[in-house]
Coordinates of C-alpha atoms in Angstrom, one line a residue:
X1 CA 66.8 -91.5 42.0
X2 CA 67.2 -92.9 45.5
X3 CA 68.9 -89.8 46.8
X4 CA 66.2 -87.6 45.3
X5 CA 63.6 -89.6 47.2
X6 CA 65.6 -89.2 50.4
X7 CA 65.8 -85.4 49.8
X8 CA 62.1 -84.9 49.0
X9 CA 61.0 -87.1 51.9
X10 CA 63.3 -85.4 54.5
X11 CA 62.5 -81.8 53.4
X12 CA 58.8 -82.0 52.7
X13 CA 57.1 -85.3 53.6
X14 CA 58.7 -86.2 57.0
X15 CA 59.8 -82.7 57.9
X16 CA 61.8 -83.0 61.1
X17 CA 59.9 -80.2 62.9
X18 CA 56.4 -80.4 61.4
X19 CA 56.0 -84.1 61.0
X20 CA 58.4 -85.6 63.6
X21 CA 58.2 -82.8 66.2
X22 CA 62.0 -82.7 66.8
X23 CA 63.5 -79.3 67.3
X24 CA 60.4 -77.5 68.5
X25 CA 62.3 -75.4 71.0
X26 CA 64.4 -73.5 68.4
X27 CA 61.5 -73.6 66.0
X28 CA 59.4 -71.6 68.4
X29 CA 62.2 -69.6 70.1
X30 CA 64.3 -68.4 67.2
X31 CA 61.6 -67.8 64.7
X32 CA 60.7 -64.2 65.5
X33 CA 62.6 -62.8 62.5
X34 CA 63.7 -64.1 59.2
X35 CA 67.4 -63.1 59.5
X36 CA 67.6 -64.9 62.9
X37 CA 65.9 -68.0 61.3
X38 CA 68.4 -68.0 58.5
X39 CA 71.4 -67.8 60.9
X40 CA 70.0 -70.7 62.9
X41 CA 69.4 -72.7 59.7
X42 CA 73.0 -72.2 58.6
X43 CA 74.4 -73.2 62.0
X44 CA 72.1 -76.2 62.3
X45 CA 72.9 -77.4 58.8
X46 CA 76.7 -77.2 59.4
X47 CA 76.6 -79.0 62.7
X48 CA 74.0 -81.6 61.6
X49 CA 76.1 -82.7 58.6
X50 CA 79.3 -82.8 60.6
X51 CA 77.7 -84.6 63.6
X52 CA 76.1 -87.2 61.2
X53 CA 79.5 -87.8 59.6
X54 CA 81.3 -88.3 62.9
X55 CA 78.6 -90.3 64.7
X56 CA 78.2 -92.6 61.6
X57 CA 81.9 -93.3 61.6
X58 CA 82.0 -93.9 65.4
X59 CA 79.0 -96.2 65.2
X60 CA 80.5 -98.3 62.4
X61 CA 84.1 -98.4 63.6
X62 CA 83.7 -98.4 67.4
X63 CA 80.2 -99.2 68.8
X64 CA 79.2 -101.9 66.3
X65 CA 82.5 -103.9 66.3
X66 CA 82.8 -103.8 70.1
X67 CA 79.2 -104.7 70.6
X68 CA 78.4 -101.7 72.7
X69 CA 75.6 -100.2 70.7
X70 CA 73.7 -99.5 74.0
X71 CA 76.2 -96.6 74.4
X72 CA 74.9 -95.0 71.2
X73 CA 72.8 -92.2 72.7
X74 CA 75.3 -91.0 75.3
X75 CA 78.2 -91.3 72.8
X76 CA 76.3 -89.3 70.2
X77 CA 75.3 -86.6 72.8
X78 CA 79.0 -86.2 73.8
X79 CA 80.1 -86.1 70.2
X80 CA 77.6 -83.4 69.3
X81 CA 78.5 -81.3 72.3
X82 CA 82.2 -81.7 71.6
X83 CA 81.7 -80.8 67.9
X84 CA 79.7 -77.7 68.8
X85 CA 82.4 -76.6 71.2
X86 CA 85.2 -77.2 68.6
X87 CA 83.3 -75.4 65.9
X88 CA 82.8 -72.5 68.3
X89 CA 86.5 -72.3 69.2
X90 CA 87.6 -72.6 65.5
X91 CA 85.1 -69.9 64.4
X92 CA 86.2 -67.6 67.2
X93 CA 89.9 -67.9 66.1
X94 CA 89.5 -68.2 62.3
X95 CA 86.6 -65.8 61.5
X96 CA 85.6 -63.6 64.4
X97 CA 82.9 -61.9 62.2
X98 CA 81.1 -65.2 61.5
X99 CA 81.4 -66.1 65.2
X100 CA 79.8 -62.8 66.2
X101 CA 77.1 -63.3 63.6
X102 CA 76.2 -66.8 64.9
X103 CA 76.7 -65.8 68.5
X104 CA 74.0 -67.5 70.5
X105 CA 73.1 -70.0 67.8
X106 CA 76.0 -72.3 68.3
X107 CA 75.4 -73.1 72.0
X108 CA 71.7 -73.6 71.2
X109 CA 72.5 -76.3 68.7
X110 CA 74.0 -78.5 71.5
X111 CA 70.5 -78.8 72.9
X112 CA 68.7 -79.1 69.6
X113 CA 67.2 -82.6 69.5
X114 CA 67.1 -82.5 65.7
X115 CA 70.9 -83.1 65.5
X116 CA 70.7 -86.1 67.8
X117 CA 67.6 -87.4 66.2
X118 CA 69.1 -87.3 62.7
X119 CA 72.3 -89.1 63.9
X120 CA 70.2 -91.9 65.4
X121 CA 67.7 -92.1 62.5
X122 CA 70.7 -92.6 60.1
X123 CA 71.7 -95.7 62.0
X124 CA 68.2 -97.0 62.4
X125 CA 67.5 -96.6 58.7
X126 CA 70.8 -98.5 58.0
X127 CA 72.0 -95.8 55.5
X128 CA 75.4 -95.9 53.9
X129 CA 77.7 -92.9 54.4
X130 CA 76.5 -91.0 51.2
X131 CA 72.8 -91.7 52.0
X132 CA 73.5 -90.5 55.6
X133 CA 75.0 -87.2 54.3
X134 CA 72.1 -86.6 51.9
X135 CA 69.6 -87.3 54.6
X136 CA 71.3 -85.0 57.1
X137 CA 71.6 -82.2 54.6
X138 CA 68.0 -82.6 53.5
X139 CA 66.7 -82.8 57.0
X140 CA 68.6 -79.6 57.9
X141 CA 67.2 -77.9 54.8
X142 CA 63.7 -79.0 55.8
X143 CA 64.3 -77.7 59.3
X144 CA 65.4 -74.4 57.8
X145 CA 62.5 -74.2 55.4
X146 CA 60.0 -74.7 58.1
X147 CA 61.8 -72.2 60.4
X148 CA 62.1 -69.5 57.7
X149 CA 58.5 -69.9 56.6
X150 CA 57.3 -69.7 60.2
X151 CA 59.5 -66.7 60.9
X152 CA 58.0 -64.9 57.9
X153 CA 54.5 -65.6 59.0
X154 CA 55.3 -64.4 62.5
X155 CA 56.8 -61.2 61.1
X156 CA 53.6 -60.6 59.2
X157 CA 51.5 -61.4 62.3
X158 CA 53.2 -58.5 64.0
X159 CA 51.3 -56.2 61.6
X160 CA 48.0 -58.0 62.0
X161 CA 45.3 -57.4 64.6
X162 CA 45.2 -60.6 66.5
X163 CA 42.3 -61.2 69.0
X164 CA 43.4 -60.6 72.7
X165 CA 43.0 -64.3 73.6
X166 CA 45.3 -65.5 70.8
X167 CA 48.1 -63.0 71.2
X168 CA 51.6 -64.2 72.1
X169 CA 52.4 -67.9 72.2
X170 CA 48.8 -68.9 71.4
X171 CA 48.9 -67.5 67.9
X172 CA 52.3 -69.0 67.3
X173 CA 51.1 -72.5 68.2
X174 CA 48.0 -72.1 66.0
X175 CA 50.3 -70.9 63.2
X176 CA 52.7 -73.8 63.7
X177 CA 49.7 -76.3 63.6
X178 CA 48.4 -74.8 60.4
X179 CA 51.9 -74.9 58.9
X180 CA 52.2 -78.6 59.9
X181 CA 48.8 -79.3 58.2
X182 CA 50.0 -77.5 55.1
X183 CA 53.1 -79.8 55.0
X184 CA 50.9 -82.8 55.3
X185 CA 49.7 -82.1 51.8
X186 CA 53.1 -83.3 50.6
X187 CA 52.5 -86.8 52.1
X188 CA 51.2 -88.3 48.8
X189 CA 54.3 -87.3 46.8
X190 CA 56.5 -90.3 47.9

C-alpha cells in the first residue's frame, strides 16, 4: 500500500511540473506535438530512473560515510551529465534508430531540473532503494502525463481561434495554469 501511495502522490497530487514547478523548460518547449512529448517522456523516464539509482548508491556508499554530504548537488549534477552522455554513446552504437528518434531529447535531459530534483528529494525523504525507484518512476510518469496532456491541448489550440493578445506563449502559460489548477483537484486523494 505504501508504494501505491508513493505512486499516486508523485503522479497526481505532487506532480513534478504542475505542483512543484520543476522541469518547466521542457514542459513548455517540447510540448508542441504529442509524438515529441512522448519521446521526451521516454527519455526522461529512462534517465530519471537510472540517475536515481546511481545517485542513491553514491549518496549511501560515498557521501554519507565520508561525511561530505555538502558535495551532494555538484556530485549529482556530474553523475546525471555523465549518465546522459553514456546513454547517448551506448544508444548511438547499439541502436542507431532509437538514437535518431531521441535525437535532441537526450542532451536536453542533462539540463532538466526534474532529474536532479528527484535525486535530491529521494535523499531528503529518506527513502530506501525500492521506494526511491518507485518514486522516480512515478515522478517520470507524472511528468510525462502532464507533458502529453499539455501537448494535446496545444495541438488542439492550433485549430482554435485565439484572441490576438493571447496568441503564442501567452495562451500556453494560461493553459499550463489551468492544467495545474485541474491537477490540484487530486490533492484530497492522499
